[in-house]
XYZ file of C-alpha atoms in Angstrom:
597
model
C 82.072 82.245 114.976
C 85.349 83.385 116.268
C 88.267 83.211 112.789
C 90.972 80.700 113.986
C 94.553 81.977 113.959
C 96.113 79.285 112.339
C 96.902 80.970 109.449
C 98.890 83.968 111.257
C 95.963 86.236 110.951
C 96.620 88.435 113.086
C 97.247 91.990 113.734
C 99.557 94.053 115.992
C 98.262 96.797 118.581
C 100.505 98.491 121.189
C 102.456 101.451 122.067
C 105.923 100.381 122.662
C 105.501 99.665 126.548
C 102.795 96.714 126.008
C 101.591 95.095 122.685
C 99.035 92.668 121.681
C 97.690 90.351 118.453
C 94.109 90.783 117.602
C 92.945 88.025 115.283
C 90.644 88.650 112.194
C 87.287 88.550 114.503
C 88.468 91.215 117.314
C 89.693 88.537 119.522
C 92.556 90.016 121.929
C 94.506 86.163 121.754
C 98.483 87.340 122.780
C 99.330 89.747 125.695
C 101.932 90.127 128.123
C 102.367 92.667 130.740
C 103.692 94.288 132.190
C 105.715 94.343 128.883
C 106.658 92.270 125.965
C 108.682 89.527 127.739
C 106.359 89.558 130.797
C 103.216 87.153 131.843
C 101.272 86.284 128.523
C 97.814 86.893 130.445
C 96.075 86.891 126.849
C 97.400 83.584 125.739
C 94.823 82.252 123.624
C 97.664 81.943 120.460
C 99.342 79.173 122.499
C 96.223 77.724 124.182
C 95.575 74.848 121.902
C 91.783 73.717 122.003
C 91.008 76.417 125.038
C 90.445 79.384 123.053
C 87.202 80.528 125.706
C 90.215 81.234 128.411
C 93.585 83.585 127.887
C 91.546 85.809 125.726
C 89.121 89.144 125.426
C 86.290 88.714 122.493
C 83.456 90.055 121.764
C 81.008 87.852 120.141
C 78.095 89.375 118.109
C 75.082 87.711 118.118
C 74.751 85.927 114.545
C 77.576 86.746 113.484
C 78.765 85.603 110.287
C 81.336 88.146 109.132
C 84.071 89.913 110.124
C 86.227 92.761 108.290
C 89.239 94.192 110.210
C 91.417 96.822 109.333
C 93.747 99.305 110.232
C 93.034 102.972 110.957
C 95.278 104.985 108.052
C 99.142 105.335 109.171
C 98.546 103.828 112.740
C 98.426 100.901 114.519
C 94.738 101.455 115.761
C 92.599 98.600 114.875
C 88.966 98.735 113.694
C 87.240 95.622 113.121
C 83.823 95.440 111.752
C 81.595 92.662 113.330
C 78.306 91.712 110.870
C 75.322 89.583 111.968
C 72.977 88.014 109.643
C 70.002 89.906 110.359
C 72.183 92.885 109.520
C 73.183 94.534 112.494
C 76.911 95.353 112.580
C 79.452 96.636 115.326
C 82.652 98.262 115.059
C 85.564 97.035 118.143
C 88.440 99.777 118.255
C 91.348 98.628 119.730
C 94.640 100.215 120.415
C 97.187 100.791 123.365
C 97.399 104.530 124.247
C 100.621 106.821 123.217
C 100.834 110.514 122.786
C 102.954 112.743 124.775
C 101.257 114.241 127.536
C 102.519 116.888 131.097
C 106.195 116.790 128.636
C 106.406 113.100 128.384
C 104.943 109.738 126.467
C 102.192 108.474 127.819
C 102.464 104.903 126.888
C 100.160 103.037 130.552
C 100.385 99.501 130.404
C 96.917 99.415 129.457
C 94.585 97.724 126.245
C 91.811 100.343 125.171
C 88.584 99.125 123.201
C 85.362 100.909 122.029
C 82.555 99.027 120.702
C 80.932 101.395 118.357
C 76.948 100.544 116.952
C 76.955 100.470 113.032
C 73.913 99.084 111.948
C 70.819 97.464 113.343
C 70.279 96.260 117.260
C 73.379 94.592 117.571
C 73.457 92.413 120.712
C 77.226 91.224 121.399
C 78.696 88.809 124.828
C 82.210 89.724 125.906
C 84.723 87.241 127.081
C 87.441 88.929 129.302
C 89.475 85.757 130.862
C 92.929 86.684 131.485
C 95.117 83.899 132.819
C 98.341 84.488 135.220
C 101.451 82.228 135.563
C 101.949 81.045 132.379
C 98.693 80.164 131.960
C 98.214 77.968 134.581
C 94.906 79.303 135.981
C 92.437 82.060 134.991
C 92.855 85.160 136.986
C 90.691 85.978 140.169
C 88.080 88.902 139.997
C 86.558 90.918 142.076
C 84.106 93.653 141.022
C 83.835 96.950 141.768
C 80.463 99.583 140.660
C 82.125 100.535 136.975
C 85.548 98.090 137.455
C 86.661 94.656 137.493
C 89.946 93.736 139.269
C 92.184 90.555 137.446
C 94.341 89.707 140.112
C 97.361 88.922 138.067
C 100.724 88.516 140.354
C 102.264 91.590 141.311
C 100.719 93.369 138.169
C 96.852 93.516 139.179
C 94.869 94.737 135.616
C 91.377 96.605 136.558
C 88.703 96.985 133.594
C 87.248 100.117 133.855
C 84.018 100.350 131.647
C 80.692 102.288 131.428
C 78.999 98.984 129.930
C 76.910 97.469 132.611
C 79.279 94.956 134.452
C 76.799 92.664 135.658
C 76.492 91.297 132.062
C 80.288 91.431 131.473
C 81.017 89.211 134.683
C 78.306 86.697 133.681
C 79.142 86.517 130.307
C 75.542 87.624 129.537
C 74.661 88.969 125.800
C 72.692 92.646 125.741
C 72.363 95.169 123.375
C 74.521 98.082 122.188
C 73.133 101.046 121.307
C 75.291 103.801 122.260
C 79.541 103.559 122.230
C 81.151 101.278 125.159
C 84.387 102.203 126.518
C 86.811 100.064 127.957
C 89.953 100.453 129.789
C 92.015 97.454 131.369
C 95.017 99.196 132.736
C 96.530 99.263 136.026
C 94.869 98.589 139.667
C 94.183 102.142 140.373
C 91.409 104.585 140.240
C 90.209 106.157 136.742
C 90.368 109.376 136.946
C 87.754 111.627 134.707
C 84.614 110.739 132.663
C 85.966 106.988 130.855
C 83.680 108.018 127.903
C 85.478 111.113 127.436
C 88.851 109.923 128.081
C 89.094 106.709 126.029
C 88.083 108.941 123.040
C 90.918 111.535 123.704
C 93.251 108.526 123.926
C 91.786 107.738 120.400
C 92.387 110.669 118.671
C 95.284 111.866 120.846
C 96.829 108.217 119.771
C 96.114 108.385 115.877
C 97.320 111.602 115.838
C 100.907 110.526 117.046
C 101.314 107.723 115.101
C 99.934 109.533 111.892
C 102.696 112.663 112.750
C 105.638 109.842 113.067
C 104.482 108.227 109.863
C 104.561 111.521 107.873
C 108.124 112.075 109.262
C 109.451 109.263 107.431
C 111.083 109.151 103.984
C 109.564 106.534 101.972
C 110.699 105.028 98.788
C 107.619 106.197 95.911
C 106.159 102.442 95.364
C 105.033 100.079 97.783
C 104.248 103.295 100.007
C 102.004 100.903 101.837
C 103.812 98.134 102.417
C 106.503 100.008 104.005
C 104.401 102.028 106.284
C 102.757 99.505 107.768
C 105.990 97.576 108.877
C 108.354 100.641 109.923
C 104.720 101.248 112.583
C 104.737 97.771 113.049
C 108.749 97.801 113.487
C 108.560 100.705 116.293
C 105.846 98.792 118.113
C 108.884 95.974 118.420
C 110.993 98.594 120.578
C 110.931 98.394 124.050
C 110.920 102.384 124.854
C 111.539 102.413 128.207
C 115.048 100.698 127.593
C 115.627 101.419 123.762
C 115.677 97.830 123.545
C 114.214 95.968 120.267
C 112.878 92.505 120.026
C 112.614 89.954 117.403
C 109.129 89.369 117.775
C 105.815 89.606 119.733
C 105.717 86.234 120.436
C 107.250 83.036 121.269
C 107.310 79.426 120.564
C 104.957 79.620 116.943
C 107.370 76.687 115.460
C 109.200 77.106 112.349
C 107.739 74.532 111.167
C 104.983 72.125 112.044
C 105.380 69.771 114.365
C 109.397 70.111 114.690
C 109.875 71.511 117.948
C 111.767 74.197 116.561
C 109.981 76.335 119.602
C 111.567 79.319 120.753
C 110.985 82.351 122.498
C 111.690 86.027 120.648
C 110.926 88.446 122.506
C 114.333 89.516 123.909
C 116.883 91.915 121.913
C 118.793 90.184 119.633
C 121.731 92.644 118.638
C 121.596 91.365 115.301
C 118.240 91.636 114.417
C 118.103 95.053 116.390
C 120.780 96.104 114.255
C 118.775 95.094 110.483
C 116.070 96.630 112.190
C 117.625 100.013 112.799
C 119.186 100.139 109.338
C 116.123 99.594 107.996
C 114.366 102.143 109.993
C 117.486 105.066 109.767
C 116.900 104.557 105.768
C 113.218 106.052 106.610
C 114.856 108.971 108.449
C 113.587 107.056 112.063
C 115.756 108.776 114.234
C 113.985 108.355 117.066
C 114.228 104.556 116.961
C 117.976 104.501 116.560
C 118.848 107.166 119.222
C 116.730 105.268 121.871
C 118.436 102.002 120.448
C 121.998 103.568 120.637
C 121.695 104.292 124.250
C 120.747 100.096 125.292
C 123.794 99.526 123.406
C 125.607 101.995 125.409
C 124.500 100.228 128.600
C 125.689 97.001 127.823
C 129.181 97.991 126.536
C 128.979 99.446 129.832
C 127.843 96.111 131.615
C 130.078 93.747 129.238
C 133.221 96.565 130.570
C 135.258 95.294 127.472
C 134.801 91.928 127.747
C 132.613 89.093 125.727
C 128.620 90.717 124.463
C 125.888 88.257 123.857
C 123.678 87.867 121.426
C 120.970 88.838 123.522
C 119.587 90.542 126.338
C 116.132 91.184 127.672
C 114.801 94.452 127.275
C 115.907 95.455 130.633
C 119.219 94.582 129.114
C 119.628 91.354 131.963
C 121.893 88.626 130.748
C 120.463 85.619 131.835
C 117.292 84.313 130.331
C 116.871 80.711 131.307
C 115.138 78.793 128.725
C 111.978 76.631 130.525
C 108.789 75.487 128.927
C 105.191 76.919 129.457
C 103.436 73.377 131.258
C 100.133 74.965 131.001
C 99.926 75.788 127.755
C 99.535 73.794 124.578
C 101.215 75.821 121.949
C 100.208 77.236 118.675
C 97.604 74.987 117.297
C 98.630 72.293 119.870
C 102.491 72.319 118.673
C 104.214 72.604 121.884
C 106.348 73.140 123.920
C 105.721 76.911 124.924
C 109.576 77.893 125.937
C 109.600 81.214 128.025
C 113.033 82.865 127.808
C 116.448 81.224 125.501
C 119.076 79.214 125.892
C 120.984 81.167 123.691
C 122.411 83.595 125.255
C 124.644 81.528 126.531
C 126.190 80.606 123.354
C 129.121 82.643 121.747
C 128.310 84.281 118.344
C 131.278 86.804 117.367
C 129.129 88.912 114.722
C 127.707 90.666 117.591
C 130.583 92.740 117.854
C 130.236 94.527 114.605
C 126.440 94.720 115.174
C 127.488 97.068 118.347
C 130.296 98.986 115.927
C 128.158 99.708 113.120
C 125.011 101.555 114.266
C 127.261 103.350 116.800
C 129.229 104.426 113.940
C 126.426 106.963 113.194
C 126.307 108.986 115.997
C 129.840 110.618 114.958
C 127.844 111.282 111.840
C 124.844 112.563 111.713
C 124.170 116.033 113.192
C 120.926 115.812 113.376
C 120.612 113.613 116.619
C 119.973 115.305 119.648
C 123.532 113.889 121.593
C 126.147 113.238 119.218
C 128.275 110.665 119.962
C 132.202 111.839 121.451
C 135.766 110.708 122.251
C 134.248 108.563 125.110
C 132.368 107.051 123.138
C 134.904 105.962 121.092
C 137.173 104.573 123.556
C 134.104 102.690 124.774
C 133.599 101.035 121.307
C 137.664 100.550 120.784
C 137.276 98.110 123.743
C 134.157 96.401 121.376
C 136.596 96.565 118.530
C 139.365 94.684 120.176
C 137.453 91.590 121.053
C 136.319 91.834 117.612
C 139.808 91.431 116.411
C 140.356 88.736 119.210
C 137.784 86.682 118.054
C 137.778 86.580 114.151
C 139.371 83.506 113.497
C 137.784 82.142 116.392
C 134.656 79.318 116.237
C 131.004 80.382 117.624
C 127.939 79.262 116.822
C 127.413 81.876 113.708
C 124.054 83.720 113.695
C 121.392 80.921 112.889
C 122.431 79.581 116.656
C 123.577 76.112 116.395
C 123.041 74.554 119.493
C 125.352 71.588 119.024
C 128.171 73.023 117.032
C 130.765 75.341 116.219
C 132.618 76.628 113.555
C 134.639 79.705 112.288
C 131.803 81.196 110.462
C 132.322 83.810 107.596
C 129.791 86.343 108.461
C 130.594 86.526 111.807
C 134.617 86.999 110.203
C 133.111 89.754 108.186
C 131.064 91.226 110.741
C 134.575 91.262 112.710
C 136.225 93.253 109.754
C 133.425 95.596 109.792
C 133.872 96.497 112.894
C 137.739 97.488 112.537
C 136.677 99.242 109.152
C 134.482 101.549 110.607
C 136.375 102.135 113.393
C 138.907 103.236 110.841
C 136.338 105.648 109.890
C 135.618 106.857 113.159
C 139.008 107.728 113.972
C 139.628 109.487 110.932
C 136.396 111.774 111.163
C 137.029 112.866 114.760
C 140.935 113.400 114.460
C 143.178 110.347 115.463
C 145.654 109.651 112.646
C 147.401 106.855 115.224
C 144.052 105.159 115.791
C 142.837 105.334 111.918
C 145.874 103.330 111.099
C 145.757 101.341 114.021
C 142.324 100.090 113.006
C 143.136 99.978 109.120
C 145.701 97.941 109.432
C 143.431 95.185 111.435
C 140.533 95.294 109.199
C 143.214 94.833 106.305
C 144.543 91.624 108.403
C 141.069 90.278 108.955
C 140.082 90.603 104.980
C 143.581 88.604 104.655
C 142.660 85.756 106.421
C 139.042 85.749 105.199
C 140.570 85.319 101.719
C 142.433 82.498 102.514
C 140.833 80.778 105.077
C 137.062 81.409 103.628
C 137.465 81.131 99.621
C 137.854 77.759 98.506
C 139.292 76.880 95.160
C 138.224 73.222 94.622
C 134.774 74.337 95.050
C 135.665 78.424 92.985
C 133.578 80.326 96.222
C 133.262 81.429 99.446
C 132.253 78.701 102.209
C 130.244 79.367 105.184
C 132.610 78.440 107.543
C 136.862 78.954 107.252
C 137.768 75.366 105.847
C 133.849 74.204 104.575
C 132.804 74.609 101.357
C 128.956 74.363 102.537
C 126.888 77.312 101.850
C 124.212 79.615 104.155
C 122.720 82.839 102.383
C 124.326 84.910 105.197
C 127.367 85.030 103.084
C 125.037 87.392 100.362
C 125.360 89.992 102.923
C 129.183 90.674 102.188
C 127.889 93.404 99.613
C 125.726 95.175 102.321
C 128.479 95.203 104.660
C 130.762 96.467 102.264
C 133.202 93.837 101.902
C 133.067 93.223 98.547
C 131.263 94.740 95.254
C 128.616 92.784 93.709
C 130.489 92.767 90.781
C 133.266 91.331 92.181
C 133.803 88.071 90.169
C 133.868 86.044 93.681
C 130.610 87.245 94.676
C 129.364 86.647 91.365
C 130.441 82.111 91.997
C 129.449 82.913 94.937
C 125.589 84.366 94.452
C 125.620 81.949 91.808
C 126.534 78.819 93.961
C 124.161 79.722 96.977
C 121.183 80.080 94.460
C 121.700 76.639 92.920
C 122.050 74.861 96.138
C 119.554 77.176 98.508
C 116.973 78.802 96.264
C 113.850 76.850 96.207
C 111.738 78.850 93.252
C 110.525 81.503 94.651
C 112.136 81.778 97.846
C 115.429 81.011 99.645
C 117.036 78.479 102.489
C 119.387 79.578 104.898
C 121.402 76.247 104.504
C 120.635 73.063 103.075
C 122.838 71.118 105.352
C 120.854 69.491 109.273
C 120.874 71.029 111.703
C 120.290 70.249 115.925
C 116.613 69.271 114.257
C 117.666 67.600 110.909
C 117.137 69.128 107.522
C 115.689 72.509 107.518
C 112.134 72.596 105.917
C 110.528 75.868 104.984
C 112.374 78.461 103.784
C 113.580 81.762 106.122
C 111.313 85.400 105.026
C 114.288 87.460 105.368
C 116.957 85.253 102.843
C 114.605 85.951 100.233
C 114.990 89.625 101.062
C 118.568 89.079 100.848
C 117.947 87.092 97.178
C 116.403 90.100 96.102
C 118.566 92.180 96.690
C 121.468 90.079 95.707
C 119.525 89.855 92.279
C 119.063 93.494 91.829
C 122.713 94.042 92.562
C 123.977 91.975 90.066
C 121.704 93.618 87.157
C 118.590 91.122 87.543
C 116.686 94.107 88.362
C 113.379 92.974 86.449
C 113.779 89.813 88.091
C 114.432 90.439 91.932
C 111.031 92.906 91.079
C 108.737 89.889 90.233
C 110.014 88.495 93.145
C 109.612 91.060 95.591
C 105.993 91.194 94.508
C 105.609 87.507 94.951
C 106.546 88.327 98.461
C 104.516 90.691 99.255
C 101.388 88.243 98.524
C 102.728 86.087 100.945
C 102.109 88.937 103.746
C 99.160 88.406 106.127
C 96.105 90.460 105.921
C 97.136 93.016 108.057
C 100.340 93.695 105.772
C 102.707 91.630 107.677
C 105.342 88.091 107.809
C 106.621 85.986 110.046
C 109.843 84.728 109.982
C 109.327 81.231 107.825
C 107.367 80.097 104.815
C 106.485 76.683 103.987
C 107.969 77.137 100.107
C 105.929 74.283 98.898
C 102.186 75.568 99.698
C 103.194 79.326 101.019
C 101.827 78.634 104.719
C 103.655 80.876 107.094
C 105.598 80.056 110.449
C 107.686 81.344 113.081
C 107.206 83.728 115.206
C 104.951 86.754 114.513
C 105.598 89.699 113.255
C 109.518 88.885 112.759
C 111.456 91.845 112.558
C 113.601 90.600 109.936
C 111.265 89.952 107.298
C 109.617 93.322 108.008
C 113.209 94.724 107.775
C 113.203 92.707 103.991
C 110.141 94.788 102.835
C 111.406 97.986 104.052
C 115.117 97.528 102.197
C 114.200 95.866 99.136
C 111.267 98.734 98.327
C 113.810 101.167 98.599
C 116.439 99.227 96.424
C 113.639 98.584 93.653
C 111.316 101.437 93.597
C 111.068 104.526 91.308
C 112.209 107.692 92.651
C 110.008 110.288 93.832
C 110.957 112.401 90.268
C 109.124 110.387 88.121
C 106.024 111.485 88.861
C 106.874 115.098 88.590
């Protein structure tokens, strides 16, 4: 019996071209090709009651258990089918990376072994990709060792050395040596598909395993923080550089409340927490490829307004339209394939451009180090920054029906000029240090006027409101203000009376397009915690960080919501955000590396 996904059990594969969820019983149930934001031809996730179509399982015969995991430091999945009378199978699945003839191999292409274990294990495999949106199953044709999906104008042929007359008619037979598969593009496979699918095995583990040991974890919670900086990279695009929220779209953010969208675009802001998160690891790699998308839409915007997101092709317009064939996740539709809000005008992007740029006058160790171009380039970012400070937008949770002059996207403004400052000062440019100074110092100005509020003794979310969100926790990160700064302290102390609900936290309290907000969002709990531990509630923001990590799926990972009042999760899956959480807070709270020497 195939595990149902409801509860987010699932677990990411891919190689940052193409990516996939497996859920806990091997079934391949969310796809697109021929990347992240294309076709979902595995679609099973959003499929309501049709989970026999938009998916690839393989069903043991008598099967009554099933015990996935992750190969050590990679994103190769091995998941361990039982059967009552004892026979067992293992199902290997991975996308294939590792650099080969001087570049990465990364074929838009799912790989999966089926390996004997134990017994005569007899398994049925149900390959049904769908095409348009999943309006219809894909046509086949077969071929002596393929079958050909005829998928739009991205055509997927399974090449196998399991006998394909079985596969087509859905017939069970036994396994008693390895089986190979290899759904990949419409073209001949070259070499023995035996021989190659296991060098793409072991040529894959071993580049993941090589990145992971490159990184510079925090002592504790080694684990935890692995699994989502892998899980992190597999959210780049690497082709463009380009990094999206999530794998998926339209899982709601709550049940039944429409709140439907579609994440898998590049959200400057969350591809900015995400390569913060990932440069405190020493993940160069991410961050250089990152730095040159952003580089290509300064270009595009040529000094005029950025949005807050792109595709990963870096294309403005993503018309938002709903899925008509598909049900959504666990019959909670609409399905919405691209988002509405690009069109909407949210200022913080500006110093979400500014302040991972900032790094490449920095750090010598990237391979192009950013120059006086470069600069200019961002000066141009900078002044619309300063243009649009005191100006309303739609502030970063994306109202749809209003605006305001929000705080963090003020602050976010004042970043920008601040490190701009910085800039100019490290590469030689008295004039432009001062230049830049002196707006960031007339930016914190009106922030303190316009955003404190005395009748209420803190900061509001909006110039003029007294309201709170949690985004205004971040003015410590950003370096606006110290957390011991008595109006952070009523501040911190104000949001966590009106938005903390026990163990986690709210981004506002106040409705919304959709009415009152009802679970709680992963990645303001991060922010609690780390609020917490700033303020000396070290002990504290601990307990709570370990609560949080119990909320984590079984494959180590969260999505962006949580039902605070029975711990179910929701939103889209995995959210970069709340992986970025994990990675920060471990590194805030955990024991240095010379305690155990």
């Amino acid at each position: 019996m195939a595990e149902p996904v409801s509860d987010l059990s699932l677990w990411p594969i891919g190689n940052c071209q193409v990516s996939a969820l497996v859920d806990g019983a091997a079934g391949l149930v969310w796809g697109c090709v021929p990347r992240v934001d294309g076709d979902p031809v595995f679609c099973a996730l959003m499929n309501g009651e049709r989970q026999d179509e938009g998916v690839w399982r393989f069903a043991l015969e008598g099967q009554v258990r099933a015990i996935p995991r992750y190969s050590r430091n990679t994103p190769i999945l091995v998941t361990r089918l039982e059967a009552e009378d004892g026979s067992a199978v293992d199902i290997i699945d991975f996308c294939p990376r590792a650099q080969r003839s001087g570049r990465m191999y990364r074929p838009v292409a799912y790989t999966r072994i089926v390996r004997p274990v134990a017994g005569s294990p007899r398994i049925r495999m149900n390959l049904s990709p769908m095409r348009d949106h999943g309006a219809e199953r894909a046509p086949t044709t077969r071929g002596t060792n393929h079958i050909r999906y005829l998928i739009g104008n991205q055509p997927l042929r399974l090449t196998t050395d399991a006998p394909v007359g079985y596969l087509m008619q859905e017939l069970a037979f036994r396994v008693e040596s390895d089986l190979h598969f290899f759904l990949g593009p419409d073209e001949p496979f070259t070499g023995n598909v035996r021989e190659s699918v296991r060098g793409m095995e072991e040529a894959t583990g071993q580049y993941w395993r090589s990145w992971v040991r490159g990184l510079a974890t925090p002592m504790d919670w080694q684990d935890a923080v692995i699994r989502a900086a892998i899980t992190l990279k597999l959210c780049q695009h690497e082709e463009t550089g380009a990094i999206v929220a999530a794998l998926t779209t339209s899982i709601p953010e709550a049940p039944h409340s429409e709140r439907n969208w579609d994440y898998r675009y590049c959200w400057i802001r969350d591809a900015y927490y995400t390569v913060q998160a990932l440069n405190r690891l020493g993940a160069l790699d991410v961050l250089e490829k990152y730095l040159a998308y952003l580089r290509n839409i300064v270009d595009r915007a040529a000094g005029g307004q950025v949005q807050p997101l792109y595709s990963v092709m870096g294309v403005a317009e993503l018309d938002e339209g709903v899925a008509e064939h598909l049900a959504g996740y666990r019959g909670m539709g609409p399905v919405r394939i691209g988002n509405a809000a690009y069109q909407q005008i949210q200022h913080d992007a500006y110093g979400q451009i500014v302040l991972p740029t900032v790094q490449g006058f920095f750090d010598q160790r990237l391979f192009r180090m950013a120059d006086e171009r470069d600069f200019e380039s961002l000066e141009s970012v900078g002044e619309v920054a300063w243009a649009m400070h005191d100006q309303p937008d739609a502030g970063l949770w994306e109202f749809r029906t209003k605006q305001l002059v929000h705080t963090y996207s003020a602050v976010m403004s004042w970043a920008a000029c601040d490190r701009l400052g910085n800039v100019a000062a490290r590469i030689g440019k008295p004039d432009r240090e001062a230049y830049w100074n002196d707006r960031a110092a007339k930016i914190r100005q009106t922030i303190e006027r316009e955003a404190w509020d005395d009748a209420a003794g803190h900061y509001g979310a909006a110039f003029g409101h007294a309201h709170l969100d949690a985004s205004l926790l971040q003015m410590v990160e950003l370096r606006y203000i110290r957390a011991d700064n008595p109006r952070f302290q009523a501040t911190f102390a104000a949001i966590e009376k009106a938005l903390r609900r026990g163990e986690h936290m709210l981004r506002y309290d106040s409705e919304d397009d959709f009415g009152l907000p009802e679970t709680a969002f992963n990645f303001c709990t991060f922010w609690l915690i780390e609020a917490l531990h700033l303020c000396g509630r070290s002990d504290e923001a601990r307990a709570l960080f370990e609560k949080m990590l119990a909320h984590r799926t079984p494959s180590g990972l969260l999505s962006e919501d949580l039902d605070f009042e029975n711990g179910e999760l929701w939103g889209n899956f995995p959210q970069t955000y709340s992986l970025v959480g994990i990675i920060h807070c471990a590194g805030l709270l955990s024991r240095g590396w010379d305690t155990v020497r």
